[in-house]
PDB file of C-alpha atoms in Angstrom:
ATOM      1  CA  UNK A   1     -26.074 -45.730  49.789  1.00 94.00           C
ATOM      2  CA  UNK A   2     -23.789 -44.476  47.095  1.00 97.00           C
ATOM      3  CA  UNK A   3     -20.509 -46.222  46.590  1.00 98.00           C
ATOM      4  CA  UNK A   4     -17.241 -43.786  47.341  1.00 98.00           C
ATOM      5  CA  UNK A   5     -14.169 -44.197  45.195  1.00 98.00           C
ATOM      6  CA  UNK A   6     -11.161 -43.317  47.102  1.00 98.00           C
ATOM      7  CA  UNK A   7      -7.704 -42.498  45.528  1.00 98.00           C
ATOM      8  CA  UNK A   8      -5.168 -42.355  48.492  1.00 96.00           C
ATOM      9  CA  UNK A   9      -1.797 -43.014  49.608  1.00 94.00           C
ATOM     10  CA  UNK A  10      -1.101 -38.809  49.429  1.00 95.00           C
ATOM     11  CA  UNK A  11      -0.089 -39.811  52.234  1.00 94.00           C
ATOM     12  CA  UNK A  12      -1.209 -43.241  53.334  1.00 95.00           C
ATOM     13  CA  UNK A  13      -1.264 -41.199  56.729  1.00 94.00           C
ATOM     14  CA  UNK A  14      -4.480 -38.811  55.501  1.00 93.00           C
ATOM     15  CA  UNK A  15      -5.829 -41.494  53.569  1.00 95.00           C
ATOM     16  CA  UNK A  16      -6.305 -43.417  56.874  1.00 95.00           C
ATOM     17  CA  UNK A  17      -8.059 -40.206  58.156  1.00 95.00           C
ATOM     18  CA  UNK A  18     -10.494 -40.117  55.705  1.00 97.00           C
ATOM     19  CA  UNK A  19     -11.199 -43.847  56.269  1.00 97.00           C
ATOM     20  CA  UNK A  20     -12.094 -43.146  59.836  1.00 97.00           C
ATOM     21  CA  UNK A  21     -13.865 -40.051  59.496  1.00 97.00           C
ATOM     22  CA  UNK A  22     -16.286 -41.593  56.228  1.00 98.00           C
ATOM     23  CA  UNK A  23     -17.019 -44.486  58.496  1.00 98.00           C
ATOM     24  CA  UNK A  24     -17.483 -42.997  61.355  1.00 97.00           C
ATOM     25  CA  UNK A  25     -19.742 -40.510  60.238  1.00 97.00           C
ATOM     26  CA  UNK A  26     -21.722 -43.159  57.998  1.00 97.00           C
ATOM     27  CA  UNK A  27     -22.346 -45.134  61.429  1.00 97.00           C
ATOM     28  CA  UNK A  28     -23.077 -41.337  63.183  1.00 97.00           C
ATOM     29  CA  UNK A  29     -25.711 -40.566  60.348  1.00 96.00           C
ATOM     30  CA  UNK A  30     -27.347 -44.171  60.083  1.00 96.00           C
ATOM     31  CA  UNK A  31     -26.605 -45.935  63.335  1.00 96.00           C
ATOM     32  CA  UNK A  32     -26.759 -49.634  63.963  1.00 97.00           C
ATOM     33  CA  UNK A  33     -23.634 -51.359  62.634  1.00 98.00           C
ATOM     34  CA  UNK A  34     -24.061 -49.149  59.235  1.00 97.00           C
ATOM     35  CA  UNK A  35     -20.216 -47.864  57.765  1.00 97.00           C
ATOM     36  CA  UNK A  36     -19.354 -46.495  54.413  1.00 97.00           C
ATOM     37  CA  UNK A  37     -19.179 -47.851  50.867  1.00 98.00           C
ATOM     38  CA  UNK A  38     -15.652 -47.304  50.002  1.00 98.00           C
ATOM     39  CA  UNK A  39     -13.423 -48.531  47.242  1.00 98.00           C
ATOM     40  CA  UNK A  40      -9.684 -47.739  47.573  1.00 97.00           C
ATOM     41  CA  UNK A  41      -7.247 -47.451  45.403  1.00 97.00           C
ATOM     42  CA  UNK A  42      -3.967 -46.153  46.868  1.00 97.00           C
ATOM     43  CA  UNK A  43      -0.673 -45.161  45.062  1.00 97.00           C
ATOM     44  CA  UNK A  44       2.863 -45.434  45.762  1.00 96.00           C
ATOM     45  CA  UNK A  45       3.345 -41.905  46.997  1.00 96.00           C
ATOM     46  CA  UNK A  46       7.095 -42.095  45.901  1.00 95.00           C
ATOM     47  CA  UNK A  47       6.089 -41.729  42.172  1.00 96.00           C
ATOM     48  CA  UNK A  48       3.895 -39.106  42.696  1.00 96.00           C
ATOM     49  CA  UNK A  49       6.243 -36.844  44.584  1.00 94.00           C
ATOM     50  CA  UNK A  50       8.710 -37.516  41.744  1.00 95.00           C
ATOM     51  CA  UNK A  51       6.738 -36.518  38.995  1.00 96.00           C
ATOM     52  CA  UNK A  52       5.769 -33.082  41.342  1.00 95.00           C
ATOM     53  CA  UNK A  53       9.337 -32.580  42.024  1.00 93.00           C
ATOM     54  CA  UNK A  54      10.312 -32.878  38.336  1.00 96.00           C
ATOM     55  CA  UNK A  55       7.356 -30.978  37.015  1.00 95.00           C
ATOM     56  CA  UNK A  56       5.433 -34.197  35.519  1.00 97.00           C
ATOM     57  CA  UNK A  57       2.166 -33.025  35.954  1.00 96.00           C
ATOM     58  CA  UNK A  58       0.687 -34.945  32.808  1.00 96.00           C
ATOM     59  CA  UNK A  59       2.424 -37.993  34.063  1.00 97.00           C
ATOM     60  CA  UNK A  60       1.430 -37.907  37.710  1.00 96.00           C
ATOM     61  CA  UNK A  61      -2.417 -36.815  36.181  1.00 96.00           C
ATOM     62  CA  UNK A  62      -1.885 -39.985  33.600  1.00 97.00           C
ATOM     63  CA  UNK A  63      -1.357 -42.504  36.476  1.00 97.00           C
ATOM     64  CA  UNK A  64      -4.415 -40.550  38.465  1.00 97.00           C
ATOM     65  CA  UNK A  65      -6.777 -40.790  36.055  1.00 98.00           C
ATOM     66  CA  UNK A  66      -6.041 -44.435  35.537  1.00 97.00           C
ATOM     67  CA  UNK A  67      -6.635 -45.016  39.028  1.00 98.00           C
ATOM     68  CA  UNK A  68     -10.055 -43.072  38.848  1.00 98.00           C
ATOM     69  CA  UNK A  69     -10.608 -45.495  35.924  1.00 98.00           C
ATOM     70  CA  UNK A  70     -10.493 -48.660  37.784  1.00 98.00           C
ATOM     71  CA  UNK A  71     -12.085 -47.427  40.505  1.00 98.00           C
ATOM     72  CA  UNK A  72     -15.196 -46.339  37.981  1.00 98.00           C
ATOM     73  CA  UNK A  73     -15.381 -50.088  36.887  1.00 98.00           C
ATOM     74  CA  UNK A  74     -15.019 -51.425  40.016  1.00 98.00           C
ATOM     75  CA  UNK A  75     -18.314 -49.393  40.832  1.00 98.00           C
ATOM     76  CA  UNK A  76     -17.531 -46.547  42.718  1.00 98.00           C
ATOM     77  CA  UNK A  77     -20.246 -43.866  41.991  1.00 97.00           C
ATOM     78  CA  UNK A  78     -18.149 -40.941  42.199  1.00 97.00           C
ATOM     79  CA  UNK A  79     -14.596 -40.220  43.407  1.00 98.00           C
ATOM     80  CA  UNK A  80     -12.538 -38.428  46.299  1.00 98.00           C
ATOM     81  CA  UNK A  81      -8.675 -37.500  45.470  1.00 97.00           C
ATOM     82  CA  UNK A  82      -7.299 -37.482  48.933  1.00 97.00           C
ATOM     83  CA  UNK A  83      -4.572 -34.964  48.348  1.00 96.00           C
ATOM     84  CA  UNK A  84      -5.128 -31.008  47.589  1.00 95.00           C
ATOM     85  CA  UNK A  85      -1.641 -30.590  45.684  1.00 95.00           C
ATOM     86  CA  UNK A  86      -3.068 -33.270  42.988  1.00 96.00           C
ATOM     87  CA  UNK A  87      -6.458 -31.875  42.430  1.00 96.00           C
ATOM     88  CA  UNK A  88      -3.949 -29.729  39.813  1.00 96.00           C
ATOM     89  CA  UNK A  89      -4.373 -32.244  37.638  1.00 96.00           C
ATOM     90  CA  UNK A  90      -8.340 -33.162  38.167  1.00 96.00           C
ATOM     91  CA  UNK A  91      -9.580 -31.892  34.899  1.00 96.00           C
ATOM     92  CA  UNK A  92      -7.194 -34.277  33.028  1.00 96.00           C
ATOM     93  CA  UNK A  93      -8.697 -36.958  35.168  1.00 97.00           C
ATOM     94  CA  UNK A  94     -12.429 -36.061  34.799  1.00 97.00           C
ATOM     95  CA  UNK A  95     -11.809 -36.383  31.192  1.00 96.00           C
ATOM     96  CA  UNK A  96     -10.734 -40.055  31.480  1.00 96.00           C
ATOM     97  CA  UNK A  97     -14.109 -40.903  33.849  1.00 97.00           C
ATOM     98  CA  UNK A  98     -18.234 -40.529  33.578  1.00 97.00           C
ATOM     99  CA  UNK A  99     -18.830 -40.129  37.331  1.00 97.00           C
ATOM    100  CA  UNK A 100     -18.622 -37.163  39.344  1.00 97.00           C
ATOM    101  CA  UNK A 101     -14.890 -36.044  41.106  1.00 98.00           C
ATOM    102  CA  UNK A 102     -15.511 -34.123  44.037  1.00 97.00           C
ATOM    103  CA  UNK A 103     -13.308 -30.969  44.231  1.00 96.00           C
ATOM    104  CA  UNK A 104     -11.736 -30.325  47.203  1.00 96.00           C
ATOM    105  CA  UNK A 105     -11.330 -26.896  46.633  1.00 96.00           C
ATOM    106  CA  UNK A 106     -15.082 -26.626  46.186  1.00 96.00           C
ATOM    107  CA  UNK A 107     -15.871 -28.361  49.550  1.00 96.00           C
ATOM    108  CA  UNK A 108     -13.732 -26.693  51.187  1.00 97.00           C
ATOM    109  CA  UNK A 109     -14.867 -23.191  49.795  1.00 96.00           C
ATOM    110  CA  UNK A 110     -18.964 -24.033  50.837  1.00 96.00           C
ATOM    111  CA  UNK A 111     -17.834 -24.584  54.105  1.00 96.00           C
ATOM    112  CA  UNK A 112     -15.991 -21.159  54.014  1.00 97.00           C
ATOM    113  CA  UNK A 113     -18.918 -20.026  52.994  1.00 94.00           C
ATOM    114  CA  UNK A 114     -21.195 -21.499  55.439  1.00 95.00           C
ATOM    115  CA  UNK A 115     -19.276 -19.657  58.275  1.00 95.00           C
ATOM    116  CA  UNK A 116     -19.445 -16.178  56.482  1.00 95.00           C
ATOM    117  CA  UNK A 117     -15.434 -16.075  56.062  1.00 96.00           C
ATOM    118  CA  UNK A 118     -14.661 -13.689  53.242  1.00 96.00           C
ATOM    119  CA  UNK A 119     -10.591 -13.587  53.606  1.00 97.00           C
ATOM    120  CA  UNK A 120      -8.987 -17.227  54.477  1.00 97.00           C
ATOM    121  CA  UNK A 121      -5.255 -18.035  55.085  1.00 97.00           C
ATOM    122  CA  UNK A 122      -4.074 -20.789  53.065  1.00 97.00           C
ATOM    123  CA  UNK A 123      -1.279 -23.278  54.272  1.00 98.00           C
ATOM    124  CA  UNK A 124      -0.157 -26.791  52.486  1.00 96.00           C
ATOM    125  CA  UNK A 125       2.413 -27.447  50.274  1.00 96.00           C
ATOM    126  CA  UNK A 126       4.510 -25.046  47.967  1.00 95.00           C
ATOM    127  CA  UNK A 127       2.375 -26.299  44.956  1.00 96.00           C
ATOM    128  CA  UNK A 128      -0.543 -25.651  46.309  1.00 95.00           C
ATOM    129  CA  UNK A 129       0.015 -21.755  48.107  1.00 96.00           C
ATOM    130  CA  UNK A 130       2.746 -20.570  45.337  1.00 96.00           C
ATOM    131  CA  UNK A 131       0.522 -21.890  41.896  1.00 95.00           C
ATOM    132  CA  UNK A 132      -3.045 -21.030  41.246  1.00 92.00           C
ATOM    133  CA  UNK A 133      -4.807 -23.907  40.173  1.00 94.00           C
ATOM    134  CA  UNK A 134      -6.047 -23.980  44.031  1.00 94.00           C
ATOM    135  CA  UNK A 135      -5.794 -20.136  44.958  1.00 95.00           C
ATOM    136  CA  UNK A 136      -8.082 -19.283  41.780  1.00 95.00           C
ATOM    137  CA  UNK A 137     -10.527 -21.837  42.405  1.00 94.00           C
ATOM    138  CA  UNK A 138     -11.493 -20.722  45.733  1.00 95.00           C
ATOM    139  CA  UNK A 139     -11.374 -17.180  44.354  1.00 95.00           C
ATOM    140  CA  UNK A 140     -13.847 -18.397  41.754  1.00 94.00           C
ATOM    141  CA  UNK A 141     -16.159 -19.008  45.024  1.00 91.00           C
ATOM    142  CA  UNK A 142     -15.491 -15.485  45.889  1.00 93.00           C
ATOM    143  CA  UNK A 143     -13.206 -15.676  48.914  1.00 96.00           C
ATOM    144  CA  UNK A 144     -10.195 -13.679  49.257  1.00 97.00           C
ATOM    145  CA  UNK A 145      -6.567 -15.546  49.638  1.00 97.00           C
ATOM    146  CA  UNK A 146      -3.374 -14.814  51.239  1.00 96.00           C
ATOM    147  CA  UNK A 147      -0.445 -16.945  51.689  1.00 97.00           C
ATOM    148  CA  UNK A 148       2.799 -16.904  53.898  1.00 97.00           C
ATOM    149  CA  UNK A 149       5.811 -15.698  53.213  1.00 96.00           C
ATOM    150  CA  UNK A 150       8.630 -17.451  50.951  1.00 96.00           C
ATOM    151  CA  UNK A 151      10.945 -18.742  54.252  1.00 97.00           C
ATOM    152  CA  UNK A 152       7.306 -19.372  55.359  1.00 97.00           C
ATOM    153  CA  UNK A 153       6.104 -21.439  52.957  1.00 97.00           C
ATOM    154  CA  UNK A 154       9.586 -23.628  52.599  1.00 97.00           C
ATOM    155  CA  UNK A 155       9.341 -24.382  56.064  1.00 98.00           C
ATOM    156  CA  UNK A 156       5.546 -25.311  56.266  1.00 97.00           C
ATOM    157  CA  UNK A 157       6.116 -27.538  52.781  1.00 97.00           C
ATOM    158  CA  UNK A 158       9.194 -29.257  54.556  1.00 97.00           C
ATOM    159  CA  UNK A 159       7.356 -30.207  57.591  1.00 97.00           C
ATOM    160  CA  UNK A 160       4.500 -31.740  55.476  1.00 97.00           C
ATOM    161  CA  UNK A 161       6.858 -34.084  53.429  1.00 96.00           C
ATOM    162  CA  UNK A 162       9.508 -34.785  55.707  1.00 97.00           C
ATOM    163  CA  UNK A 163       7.394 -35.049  58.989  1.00 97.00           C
ATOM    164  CA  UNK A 164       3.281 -34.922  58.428  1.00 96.00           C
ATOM    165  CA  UNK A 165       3.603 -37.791  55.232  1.00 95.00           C
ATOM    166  CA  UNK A 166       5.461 -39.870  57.730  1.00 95.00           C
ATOM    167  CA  UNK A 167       3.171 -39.838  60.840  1.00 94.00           C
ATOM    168  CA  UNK A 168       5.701 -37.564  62.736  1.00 96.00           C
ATOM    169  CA  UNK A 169       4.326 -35.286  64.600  1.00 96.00           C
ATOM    170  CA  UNK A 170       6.426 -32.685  66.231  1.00 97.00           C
ATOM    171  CA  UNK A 171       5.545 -30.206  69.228  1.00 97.00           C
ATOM    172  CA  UNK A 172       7.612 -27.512  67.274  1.00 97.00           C
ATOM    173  CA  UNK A 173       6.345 -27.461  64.453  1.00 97.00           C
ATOM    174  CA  UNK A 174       3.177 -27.287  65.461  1.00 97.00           C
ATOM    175  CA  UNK A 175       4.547 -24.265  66.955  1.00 97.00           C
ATOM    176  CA  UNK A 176       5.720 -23.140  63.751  1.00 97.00           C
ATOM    177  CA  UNK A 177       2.055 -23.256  62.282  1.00 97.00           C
ATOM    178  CA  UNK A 178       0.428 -21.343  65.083  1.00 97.00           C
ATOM    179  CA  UNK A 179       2.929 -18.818  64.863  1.00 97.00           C
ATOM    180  CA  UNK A 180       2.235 -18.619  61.187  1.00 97.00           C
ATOM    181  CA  UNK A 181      -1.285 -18.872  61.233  1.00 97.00           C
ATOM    182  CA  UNK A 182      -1.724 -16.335  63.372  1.00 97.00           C
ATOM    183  CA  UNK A 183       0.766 -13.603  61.217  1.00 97.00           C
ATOM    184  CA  UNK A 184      -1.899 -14.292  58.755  1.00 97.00           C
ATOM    185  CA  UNK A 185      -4.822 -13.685  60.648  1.00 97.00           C
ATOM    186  CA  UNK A 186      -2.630 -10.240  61.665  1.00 97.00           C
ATOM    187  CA  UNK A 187      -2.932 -10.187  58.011  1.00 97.00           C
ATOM    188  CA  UNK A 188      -6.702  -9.542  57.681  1.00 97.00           C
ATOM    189  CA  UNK A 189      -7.386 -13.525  57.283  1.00 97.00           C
ATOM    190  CA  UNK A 190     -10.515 -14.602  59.092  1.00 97.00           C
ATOM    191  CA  UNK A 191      -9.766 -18.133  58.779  1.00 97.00           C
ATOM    192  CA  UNK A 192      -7.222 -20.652  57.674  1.00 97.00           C
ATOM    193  CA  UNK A 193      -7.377 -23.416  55.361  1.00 98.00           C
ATOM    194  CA  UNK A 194      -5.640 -25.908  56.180  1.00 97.00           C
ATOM    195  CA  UNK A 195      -4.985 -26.882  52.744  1.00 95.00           C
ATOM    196  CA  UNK A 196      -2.862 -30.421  53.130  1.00 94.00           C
ATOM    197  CA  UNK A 197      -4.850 -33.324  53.913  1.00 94.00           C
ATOM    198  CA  UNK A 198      -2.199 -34.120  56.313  1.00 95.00           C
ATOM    199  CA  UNK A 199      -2.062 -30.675  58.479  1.00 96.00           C
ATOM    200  CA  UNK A 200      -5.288 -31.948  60.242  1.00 95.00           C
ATOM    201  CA  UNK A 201      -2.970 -34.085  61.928  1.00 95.00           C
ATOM    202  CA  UNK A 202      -0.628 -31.660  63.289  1.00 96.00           C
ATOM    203  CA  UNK A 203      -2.893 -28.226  63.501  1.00 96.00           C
ATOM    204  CA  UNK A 204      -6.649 -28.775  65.627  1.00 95.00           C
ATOM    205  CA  UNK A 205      -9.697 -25.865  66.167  1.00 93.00           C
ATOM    206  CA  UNK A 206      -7.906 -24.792  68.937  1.00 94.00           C
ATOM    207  CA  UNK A 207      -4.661 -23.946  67.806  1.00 95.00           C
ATOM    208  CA  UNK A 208      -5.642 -20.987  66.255  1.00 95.00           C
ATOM    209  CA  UNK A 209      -8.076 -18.049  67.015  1.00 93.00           C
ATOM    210  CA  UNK A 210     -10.476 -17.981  64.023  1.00 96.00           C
ATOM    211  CA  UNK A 211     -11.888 -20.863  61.964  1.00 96.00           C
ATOM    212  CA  UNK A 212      -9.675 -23.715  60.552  1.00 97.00           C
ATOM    213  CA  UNK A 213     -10.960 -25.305  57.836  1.00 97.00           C
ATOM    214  CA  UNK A 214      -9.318 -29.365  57.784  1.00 96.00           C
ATOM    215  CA  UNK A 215      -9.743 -30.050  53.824  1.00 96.00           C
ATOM    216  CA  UNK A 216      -9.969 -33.810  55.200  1.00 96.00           C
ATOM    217  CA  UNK A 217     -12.296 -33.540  57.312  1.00 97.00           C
ATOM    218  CA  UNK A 218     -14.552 -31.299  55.179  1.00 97.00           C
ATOM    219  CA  UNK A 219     -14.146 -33.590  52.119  1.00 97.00           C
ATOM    220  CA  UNK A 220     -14.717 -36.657  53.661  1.00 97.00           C
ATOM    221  CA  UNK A 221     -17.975 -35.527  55.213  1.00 97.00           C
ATOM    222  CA  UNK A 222     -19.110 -33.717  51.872  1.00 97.00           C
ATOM    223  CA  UNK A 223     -18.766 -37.243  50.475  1.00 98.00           C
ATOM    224  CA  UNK A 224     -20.934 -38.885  52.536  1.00 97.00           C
ATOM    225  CA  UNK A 225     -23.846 -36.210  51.927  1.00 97.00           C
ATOM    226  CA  UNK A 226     -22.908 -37.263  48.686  1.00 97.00           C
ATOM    227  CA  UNK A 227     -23.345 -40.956  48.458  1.00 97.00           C
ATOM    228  CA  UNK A 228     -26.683 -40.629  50.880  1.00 96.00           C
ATOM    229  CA  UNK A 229     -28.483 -37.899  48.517  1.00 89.00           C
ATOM    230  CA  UNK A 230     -31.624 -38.720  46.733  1.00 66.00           C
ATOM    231  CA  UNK A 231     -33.708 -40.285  48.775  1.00 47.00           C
ATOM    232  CA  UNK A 232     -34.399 -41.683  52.425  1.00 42.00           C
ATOM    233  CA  UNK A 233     -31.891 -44.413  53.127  1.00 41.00           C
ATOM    234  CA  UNK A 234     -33.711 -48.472  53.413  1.00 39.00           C
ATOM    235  CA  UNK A 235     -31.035 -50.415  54.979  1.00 36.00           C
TER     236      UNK A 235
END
């Protein structure tokens, strides 16, 4: 079994999620008393956020890549950033590391791809819906995009840092999201992404009427494919 590197704490509340769902699905896969391989390295979210809110992209990718760093020499055989707004800044840290960083984006758009979705909604923070470091890549995998509104995507970026980030989970906005998601599937979209590691926590399968894609969920268990690859596992 392969050893996951973790970087977390975008949220602390998703980062939790993908503990439980890695384990979890370790034991499911292997049985017995069997869990993941993790290593963990977890930021101060408050300096991340800054450098986002200020536009210090090289600075927040600076302090990532370090942390991708130490997690390489503590033995981690490849890595999982457990945010989708910072994978902006993933090439910057793949240049600082000689193991393998698992793209969300990527994950995400195989599993799109596995359900024969062409045309996919996309909801998470303003970074991540308004700039195209995430829009493009999934394009790349040749999947159309479409995104909410401006009022739209305010009010779904202010529920994810001001509620979501802080385990708050609130009846209306979940509301809010199913209204939105499904103005997008009147849209032509035949599934959403649900493009914030912490929206898994608000938005489930059945709150909407086509395919939701949880970027957690779907990273986490692309991970442990990952770290049981090559080979029948002798435990």
């Amino acid at each position: 079994m392969k050893t996951i590197g973790l970087i977390g704490g975008m949220s602390w509340e998703s980062s939790a999620e993908y503990y439980r769902i890695l384990n979890e699905e370790m034991n499911k896969r292997l049985g017995g008393l069997h869990s993941a391989k993790i290593i963990l390295h977890s930021v101060d979210f408050e300096e991340i956020e800054h450098c986002q809110k200020a536009g210090e992209w090289d600075k927040a990718g600076e302090i990532l890549a370090n942390c991708a760093s130490s997690l390489e020499r503590a033995g981690a055989n490849f890595i999982l950033l457990c945010t989708n707004t910072m994978h902006k800044v993933v090439e910057q840290m793949e240049r600082q590391v000689n193991i393998p960083i698992i793209h969300i984006a990527d994950a995400t758009s195989k599993s799109i791809h596995d359900k024969k979705v062409k045309k996919v909604g996309l909801l998470g923070t303003s970074y991540t819906m308004e700039q195209d470091f995430y829009k493009k890549r999934v394009a790349n995998n040749g999947i159309e995009v479409i995104v909410p509104g401006e009022k739209e995507r305010d009010k779904i970026n202010w529920i994810i840092f001001n509620e979501l980030c802080l385990g708050k989970i609130e009846e209306d906005s979940k509301d809010y999201y199913k209204a939105v998601m499904e103005a997008l599937v009147n849209q032509g979209a035949e599934g959403i992404i649900l493009g914030c590691t912490e929206i898994g926590l608000l938005i489930k399968k059945e709150d909407c009427p086509v395919p939701v894609f949880d970027t957690a969920y779907i990273h986490a268990i692309t991970a442990v494919e990952k770290a049981l690859e090559e080979g029948e596992f002798h435990g």
